[in-house]
Coordinates of C-alpha atoms in Angstrom, one line a residue:
F1 CA 118.0 278.5 8.8
P2 CA 119.7 275.8 10.9
S3 CA 122.6 275.6 8.4
H4 CA 123.1 279.3 8.8
D5 CA 122.6 279.8 5.1
M6 CA 121.5 283.2 4.1
N7 CA 118.3 283.6 2.2
Y8 CA 118.1 286.6 -0.1
A9 CA 114.9 288.2 -1.3
G10 CA 114.4 291.0 -3.7
E11 CA 112.3 294.1 -3.1
T12 CA 109.5 292.8 -5.4
C13 CA 109.2 289.6 -3.3
L14 CA 109.1 291.6 -0.1
D15 CA 106.3 293.8 -1.5
N16 CA 108.1 296.9 -0.3
R17 CA 108.0 295.8 3.3
F18 CA 111.3 297.5 4.0
S19 CA 109.9 300.9 3.0
L20 CA 106.8 300.3 5.2
T21 CA 109.0 299.4 8.1
A22 CA 111.0 302.6 7.6
E23 CA 107.8 304.7 7.6
L24 CA 106.5 303.0 10.8
F25 CA 109.9 303.6 12.4
Q26 CA 109.7 307.3 11.5
K27 CA 106.3 307.5 13.1
L28 CA 107.6 306.0 16.2
R29 CA 110.5 308.4 16.4
T30 CA 108.1 311.3 15.9
Q31 CA 105.8 310.1 18.6
A32 CA 108.7 309.6 20.9
K33 CA 109.9 313.1 20.4
L34 CA 106.3 314.4 21.1
N35 CA 106.2 312.4 24.3
K36 CA 109.5 313.8 25.3
D37 CA 108.4 317.4 24.6
R38 CA 105.2 316.9 26.5
E39 CA 107.1 315.6 29.5
V40 CA 109.5 318.5 29.4
K41 CA 106.6 320.9 29.3
R42 CA 104.8 319.0 32.1
V43 CA 107.8 319.3 34.3
K44 CA 108.3 322.9 33.4
K45 CA 104.7 323.7 34.2
A46 CA 104.7 321.8 37.5
Q47 CA 107.8 323.7 38.6
F48 CA 106.4 327.0 37.6
I49 CA 103.3 326.4 39.6
A50 CA 105.3 325.3 42.6
D51 CA 107.3 328.5 42.4
N52 CA 104.2 330.7 42.0
V53 CA 101.3 329.8 44.3
E54 CA 99.1 332.5 42.6
V55 CA 99.1 330.3 39.5
Q56 CA 97.6 327.4 41.4
E57 CA 95.0 329.8 42.7
L58 CA 94.1 330.7 39.1
L59 CA 93.8 327.0 38.1
D60 CA 91.6 326.3 41.2
Y61 CA 89.4 329.3 40.5
E62 CA 89.0 328.4 36.9
K63 CA 87.6 325.0 38.1
S64 CA 85.3 326.5 40.8
V65 CA 83.3 328.9 38.6
D66 CA 81.1 328.3 35.5
E67 CA 83.0 330.9 33.5
I68 CA 86.0 333.2 34.1
P69 CA 86.9 336.4 32.3
Q70 CA 88.3 335.8 28.8
F71 CA 91.7 337.2 29.7
L72 CA 92.1 334.9 32.7
F73 CA 91.0 331.9 30.5
S74 CA 93.7 332.9 28.0
W75 CA 96.3 332.8 30.7
V76 CA 95.2 329.3 31.6
M77 CA 95.6 328.3 28.0
Q78 CA 99.0 330.0 27.8
L79 CA 100.1 328.1 30.8
E80 CA 99.0 324.9 29.2
Q81 CA 100.8 325.7 26.0
Y82 CA 104.1 327.2 27.2
G83 CA 104.3 326.1 30.9
E84 CA 104.7 329.6 32.2
L85 CA 103.3 333.1 32.5
S86 CA 105.0 336.5 32.6
E87 CA 105.8 338.2 36.0
K88 CA 103.1 340.9 35.3
Q89 CA 100.5 338.2 34.6
V90 CA 101.3 336.4 37.8
A91 CA 101.2 339.6 39.8
A92 CA 97.8 340.4 38.3
I93 CA 96.1 337.0 39.1
R94 CA 94.9 337.7 42.7
P95 CA 93.5 341.2 42.0
A96 CA 91.8 339.9 38.8
I97 CA 90.2 337.0 40.7
Q98 CA 89.1 339.4 43.5
R99 CA 87.4 341.7 41.0
D100 CA 85.7 338.8 39.3
R101 CA 84.4 337.5 42.7
E102 CA 83.1 341.0 43.5
Q103 CA 81.3 341.3 40.2
I104 CA 79.8 337.8 40.6
E105 CA 78.4 338.9 44.1
Q106 CA 77.1 342.1 42.7
A107 CA 75.4 340.3 39.9
K108 CA 73.8 338.0 42.5
I109 CA 72.6 341.0 44.5
R110 CA 71.1 342.6 41.4
E111 CA 69.3 339.4 40.4
A112 CA 67.9 339.0 43.9
E113 CA 66.6 342.6 43.8
R114 CA 65.2 342.0 40.3
Q115 CA 63.4 338.9 41.4
A116 CA 62.0 340.7 44.5
L117 CA 60.6 343.4 42.2
I118 CA 59.0 340.8 39.9
A119 CA 57.5 339.1 43.0
K120 CA 55.9 342.4 44.0
G121 CA 54.3 342.6 40.6
V122 CA 56.5 345.4 39.2
S123 CA 56.9 345.5 35.4
A124 CA 57.8 348.0 32.7
P125 CA 54.5 349.7 31.6
E126 CA 53.6 350.2 27.9
G127 CA 52.1 353.1 26.1
K128 CA 52.6 356.8 26.8
V129 CA 54.1 357.1 30.3
T130 CA 55.7 359.8 32.4
V131 CA 58.9 358.4 33.8
V132 CA 60.7 359.7 36.9
G133 CA 64.0 358.1 37.6
E134 CA 67.8 358.1 37.7
V135 CA 70.2 358.2 34.7
L136 CA 72.3 355.0 35.0
S137 CA 74.3 355.4 31.8
Q138 CA 74.6 357.4 28.5
K139 CA 76.0 356.2 25.2
W140 CA 76.4 357.8 21.8
Q141 CA 74.8 355.7 19.1
E142 CA 75.6 356.1 15.4
N143 CA 72.8 356.1 12.9
D144 CA 72.1 357.1 9.3
F145 CA 71.6 360.7 10.3
G146 CA 74.8 361.0 12.3
G147 CA 73.9 359.7 15.7
V148 CA 72.0 360.3 19.0
M149 CA 72.7 360.1 22.7
K150 CA 70.9 357.2 24.4
M151 CA 70.2 357.0 28.1
L152 CA 69.4 354.1 30.4
V153 CA 67.1 355.3 33.1
Q154 CA 65.9 353.4 36.2
A155 CA 62.4 354.5 37.1
E156 CA 61.5 355.0 40.7
E157 CA 59.3 351.9 40.5
G158 CA 62.3 349.8 39.6
Y159 CA 62.0 349.1 35.9
K160 CA 64.5 350.4 33.3
V161 CA 64.0 352.4 30.1
W162 CA 66.4 352.7 27.1
V163 CA 65.5 356.0 25.4
T164 CA 67.0 358.8 23.3
R165 CA 68.1 361.7 25.4
P166 CA 65.8 364.7 24.7
T167 CA 67.6 367.8 23.5
S168 CA 66.0 369.8 26.2
I169 CA 68.2 368.1 28.8
F170 CA 71.4 367.9 26.7
N171 CA 73.6 368.3 29.7
T172 CA 72.4 365.3 31.7
E173 CA 75.0 363.3 33.7
V174 CA 74.9 359.9 35.2
G175 CA 73.2 360.1 38.6
D176 CA 70.8 362.9 37.6
K177 CA 67.2 362.4 38.6
I178 CA 65.1 363.3 35.6
Q179 CA 61.5 363.3 34.4
F180 CA 60.2 362.8 30.8
T181 CA 57.2 361.5 28.9
A182 CA 57.7 358.7 26.2
T183 CA 55.9 355.9 24.5
L184 CA 57.2 352.6 26.1
T185 CA 57.3 349.1 24.7
Q186 CA 58.2 346.3 27.1
S187 CA 61.0 344.0 26.2
R188 CA 60.1 340.5 25.3
E189 CA 63.1 339.1 27.2
D190 CA 62.7 341.2 30.4
V191 CA 59.5 342.4 32.0
L192 CA 61.6 345.0 33.9
F193 CA 63.0 346.6 30.7
A194 CA 61.3 348.9 28.2
Y195 CA 62.3 350.8 25.0
G196 CA 61.1 354.4 24.9
K197 CA 60.5 356.5 21.8
S198 CA 59.4 360.1 21.2
P199 CA 60.5 361.5 24.5
S200 CA 59.2 364.9 25.5
K201 CA 58.6 367.2 28.4
A202 CA 62.0 366.3 29.9
V203 CA 63.4 368.1 32.9
I204 CA 66.3 367.5 35.3
L205 CA 64.8 367.3 38.8
V206 CA 67.9 366.8 40.8
E207 CA 71.5 367.2 39.4
A208 CA 74.2 364.7 40.5
P209 CA 77.3 366.4 41.9
V210 CA 79.5 366.1 38.8
E211 CA 82.7 368.2 38.4
G212 CA 82.8 370.1 35.2
R213 CA 79.1 369.8 34.4
A214 CA 77.9 371.9 31.5
I215 CA 75.3 374.5 32.3
L216 CA 73.2 376.7 30.1
I217 CA 74.0 380.4 30.4
R218 CA 72.1 382.8 28.1
G219 CA 71.6 380.0 25.5
E220 CA 75.3 378.9 25.5
A221 CA 76.7 375.7 27.0
R222 CA 79.6 376.5 29.4
L223 CA 81.5 374.7 32.1

Protein backbone atom coordinates (compact mmCIF):
# COMPACT_ATOMS: atom_id res chain seq x y z
CA PHE A 1 0.00 0.00 0.00
CA PRO A 2 1.26 3.57 -0.68
CA SER A 3 0.87 4.48 3.00
CA HIS A 4 3.03 1.47 3.93
CA ASP A 5 0.29 0.17 6.11
CA MET A 6 0.46 -3.57 6.72
CA ASN A 7 -2.48 -5.70 5.69
CA TYR A 8 -2.92 -8.87 7.71
CA ALA A 9 -4.81 -11.89 6.47
CA GLY A 10 -5.61 -15.12 8.20
CA GLU A 11 -4.92 -18.62 6.94
CA THR A 12 -8.58 -19.10 6.15
CA CYS A 13 -8.65 -16.05 3.90
CA LEU A 14 -5.50 -17.20 2.11
CA ASP A 15 -7.05 -20.61 1.53
CA ASN A 16 -3.84 -22.34 2.71
CA ARG A 17 -1.76 -20.62 0.01
CA PHE A 18 1.28 -20.58 2.31
CA SER A 19 1.25 -24.37 2.63
CA LEU A 20 0.91 -24.76 -1.12
CA THR A 21 3.86 -22.43 -1.66
CA ALA A 22 5.95 -24.46 0.81
CA GLU A 23 5.11 -27.66 -1.05
CA LEU A 24 6.09 -26.11 -4.37
CA PHE A 25 9.28 -24.79 -2.85
CA GLN A 26 10.16 -28.29 -1.61
CA LYS A 27 9.60 -29.68 -5.10
CA LEU A 28 11.91 -27.06 -6.54
CA ARG A 29 14.59 -27.92 -3.97
CA THR A 30 14.26 -31.63 -4.78
CA GLN A 31 14.48 -30.96 -8.51
CA ALA A 32 17.52 -28.75 -8.01
CA LYS A 33 19.25 -31.52 -6.06
CA LEU A 34 18.43 -34.04 -8.80
CA ASN A 35 19.83 -31.70 -11.43
CA LYS A 36 22.98 -31.23 -9.39
CA ASP A 37 23.41 -35.00 -8.93
CA ARG A 38 22.91 -35.54 -12.65
CA GLU A 39 25.52 -32.95 -13.49
CA VAL A 40 28.01 -34.47 -11.05
CA LYS A 41 27.39 -37.89 -12.58
CA ARG A 42 27.69 -36.50 -16.11
CA VAL A 43 31.05 -34.90 -15.33
CA LYS A 44 32.26 -38.06 -13.59
CA LYS A 45 31.22 -40.22 -16.57
CA ALA A 46 32.84 -37.85 -19.09
CA GLN A 47 36.09 -37.87 -17.17
CA PHE A 48 36.06 -41.63 -16.82
CA ILE A 49 35.56 -42.05 -20.57
CA ALA A 50 38.34 -39.56 -21.27
CA ASP A 51 40.68 -41.57 -19.02
CA ASN A 52 39.69 -44.94 -20.54
CA VAL A 53 39.46 -44.96 -24.34
CA GLU A 54 38.20 -48.57 -24.25
CA VAL A 55 34.97 -47.30 -22.69
CA GLN A 56 34.33 -45.00 -25.63
CA GLU A 57 34.98 -47.97 -27.92
CA LEU A 58 32.30 -49.90 -26.03
CA LEU A 59 29.79 -47.06 -26.42
CA ASP A 60 30.59 -46.74 -30.14
CA TYR A 61 30.26 -50.50 -30.63
CA GLU A 62 26.93 -50.60 -28.82
CA LYS A 63 25.58 -48.04 -31.31
CA SER A 64 27.06 -49.77 -34.37
CA VAL A 65 25.39 -53.19 -33.98
CA ASP A 66 21.79 -54.32 -33.69
CA GLU A 67 22.44 -56.17 -30.43
CA ILE A 68 25.41 -56.71 -28.16
CA PRO A 69 25.96 -59.52 -25.62
CA GLN A 70 23.92 -59.06 -22.46
CA PHE A 71 26.95 -58.61 -20.21
CA LEU A 72 28.31 -55.81 -22.42
CA PHE A 73 24.93 -54.11 -22.40
CA SER A 74 24.87 -54.36 -18.60
CA TRP A 75 28.22 -52.53 -18.54
CA VAL A 76 26.76 -49.73 -20.66
CA MET A 77 23.88 -49.46 -18.19
CA GLN A 78 26.29 -49.54 -15.24
CA LEU A 79 28.28 -46.70 -16.78
CA GLU A 80 25.10 -44.71 -17.23
CA GLN A 81 24.03 -45.28 -13.63
CA TYR A 82 27.32 -44.92 -11.77
CA GLY A 83 29.59 -43.14 -14.23
CA GLU A 84 32.34 -45.76 -14.06
CA LEU A 85 33.34 -49.40 -14.48
CA SER A 86 35.82 -51.61 -12.65
CA GLU A 87 39.39 -52.03 -13.88
CA LYS A 88 38.66 -55.67 -14.80
CA GLN A 89 35.64 -54.63 -16.84
CA VAL A 90 37.62 -51.98 -18.72
CA ALA A 91 40.40 -54.49 -19.45
CA ALA A 92 37.86 -56.99 -20.79
CA ILE A 93 36.11 -54.59 -23.19
CA ARG A 94 38.36 -55.00 -26.25
CA PRO A 95 38.64 -58.82 -26.07
CA ALA A 96 34.86 -59.07 -25.59
CA ILE A 97 34.17 -56.82 -28.58
CA GLN A 98 36.62 -58.81 -30.71
CA ARG A 99 34.95 -62.11 -29.77
CA ASP A 100 31.55 -60.70 -30.56
CA ARG A 101 32.73 -59.43 -33.96
CA GLU A 102 34.16 -62.85 -34.78
CA GLN A 103 30.92 -64.55 -33.77
CA ILE A 104 28.94 -62.16 -35.95
CA GLU A 105 31.20 -62.92 -38.92
CA GLN A 106 30.93 -66.66 -38.30
CA ALA A 107 27.15 -66.36 -38.15
CA LYS A 108 27.18 -64.51 -41.49
CA ILE A 109 29.31 -67.25 -43.03
CA ARG A 110 27.02 -69.98 -41.70
CA GLU A 111 23.96 -68.17 -43.02
CA ALA A 112 25.56 -67.72 -46.44
CA GLU A 113 26.39 -71.42 -46.54
CA ARG A 114 22.85 -72.24 -45.46
CA GLN A 115 21.32 -70.07 -48.18
CA ALA A 116 23.65 -71.66 -50.75
CA LEU A 117 22.40 -75.13 -49.76
CA ILE A 118 18.78 -74.04 -50.00
CA ALA A 119 19.47 -72.51 -53.42
CA LYS A 120 20.80 -75.88 -54.54
CA GLY A 121 17.55 -77.53 -53.45
CA VAL A 122 18.93 -79.22 -50.32
CA SER A 123 16.42 -79.90 -47.55
CA ALA A 124 16.01 -82.32 -44.68
CA PRO A 125 14.20 -85.46 -45.90
CA GLU A 126 11.24 -87.02 -44.14
CA GLY A 127 10.41 -90.62 -43.38
CA LYS A 128 12.78 -93.48 -42.73
CA VAL A 129 16.24 -92.37 -43.83
CA THR A 130 19.81 -93.60 -43.50
CA VAL A 131 21.93 -90.67 -42.36
CA VAL A 132 25.70 -90.41 -42.77
CA GLY A 133 27.23 -87.39 -41.11
CA GLU A 134 29.34 -85.75 -38.42
CA VAL A 135 28.44 -85.38 -34.74
CA LEU A 136 28.35 -81.64 -34.05
CA SER A 137 27.29 -81.74 -30.41
CA GLN A 138 25.91 -83.99 -27.68
CA LYS A 139 23.68 -83.07 -24.76
CA TRP A 140 22.11 -85.00 -21.90
CA GLN A 141 18.36 -84.35 -21.78
CA GLU A 142 16.28 -85.12 -18.71
CA ASN A 143 12.91 -86.87 -19.08
CA ASP A 144 10.36 -88.81 -17.01
CA PHE A 145 12.48 -91.96 -17.31
CA GLY A 146 15.75 -90.39 -16.19
CA GLY A 147 17.20 -88.98 -19.37
CA VAL A 148 18.80 -89.65 -22.74
CA MET A 149 21.82 -88.42 -24.65
CA LYS A 150 20.86 -86.32 -27.67
CA MET A 151 23.05 -85.68 -30.70
CA LEU A 152 23.11 -82.99 -33.35
CA VAL A 153 24.38 -84.56 -36.57
CA GLN A 154 25.18 -82.77 -39.81
CA ALA A 155 24.45 -85.07 -42.73
CA GLU A 156 26.83 -85.18 -45.68
CA GLU A 157 24.15 -83.49 -47.79
CA GLY A 158 24.19 -80.45 -45.49
CA TYR A 159 21.02 -80.75 -43.39
CA LYS A 160 21.09 -81.37 -39.63
CA VAL A 161 19.34 -83.95 -37.46
CA TRP A 162 18.54 -83.83 -33.74
CA VAL A 163 18.21 -87.42 -32.53
CA THR A 164 18.67 -89.67 -29.50
CA ARG A 165 22.09 -91.31 -29.49
CA PRO A 166 21.67 -95.05 -30.03
CA THR A 167 23.06 -97.24 -27.25
CA SER A 168 25.09 -99.16 -29.82
CA ILE A 169 27.35 -96.10 -30.24
CA PHE A 170 27.38 -94.98 -26.60
CA ASN A 171 30.98 -93.76 -26.88
CA THR A 172 30.54 -91.23 -29.68
CA GLU A 173 32.48 -87.98 -29.51
CA VAL A 174 32.02 -84.66 -31.25
CA GLY A 175 33.69 -84.91 -34.64
CA ASP A 176 32.92 -88.60 -35.20
CA LYS A 177 31.53 -89.62 -38.58
CA ILE A 178 28.59 -91.92 -37.97
CA GLN A 179 25.80 -93.73 -39.81
CA PHE A 180 22.34 -94.57 -38.52
CA THR A 181 18.79 -95.11 -39.71
CA ALA A 182 15.91 -93.08 -38.23
CA THR A 183 12.48 -91.69 -39.03
CA LEU A 184 12.90 -87.97 -39.76
CA THR A 185 10.42 -85.11 -39.51
CA GLN A 186 11.40 -81.81 -41.09
CA SER A 187 11.24 -78.73 -38.87
CA ARG A 188 8.50 -76.23 -39.71
CA GLU A 189 10.91 -73.34 -39.10
CA ASP A 190 13.96 -74.62 -41.00
CA VAL A 191 14.00 -76.80 -44.12
CA LEU A 192 17.59 -77.79 -43.30
CA PHE A 193 16.70 -79.23 -39.88
CA ALA A 194 14.95 -82.47 -38.93
CA TYR A 195 13.99 -84.32 -35.76
CA GLY A 196 14.82 -88.02 -35.73
CA LYS A 197 13.19 -90.83 -33.78
CA SER A 198 13.68 -94.58 -33.40
CA PRO A 199 17.35 -94.57 -34.47
CA SER A 200 18.84 -97.96 -35.30
CA LYS A 201 21.66 -99.68 -37.17
CA ALA A 202 24.10 -97.09 -35.84
CA VAL A 203 27.84 -97.40 -36.37
CA ILE A 204 30.85 -95.12 -36.00
CA LEU A 205 32.51 -94.91 -39.40
CA VAL A 206 35.45 -92.66 -38.50
CA GLU A 207 36.49 -91.71 -34.98
CA ALA A 208 37.62 -88.18 -34.25
CA PRO A 209 41.03 -87.98 -32.52
CA VAL A 210 39.78 -87.34 -28.98
CA GLU A 211 42.06 -87.87 -25.97
CA GLY A 212 40.58 -90.13 -23.32
CA ARG A 213 37.98 -91.71 -25.61
CA ALA A 214 36.09 -94.63 -24.09
CA ILE A 215 36.50 -97.89 -26.00
CA LEU A 216 34.73 -101.22 -25.66
CA ILE A 217 36.95 -104.03 -24.46
CA ARG A 218 35.26 -107.41 -23.84
CA GLY A 219 31.97 -105.74 -23.07
CA GLU A 220 33.42 -103.14 -20.66
CA ALA A 221 33.83 -99.42 -21.26
CA ARG A 222 37.42 -98.37 -20.55
CA LEU A 223 39.66 -95.39 -21.29
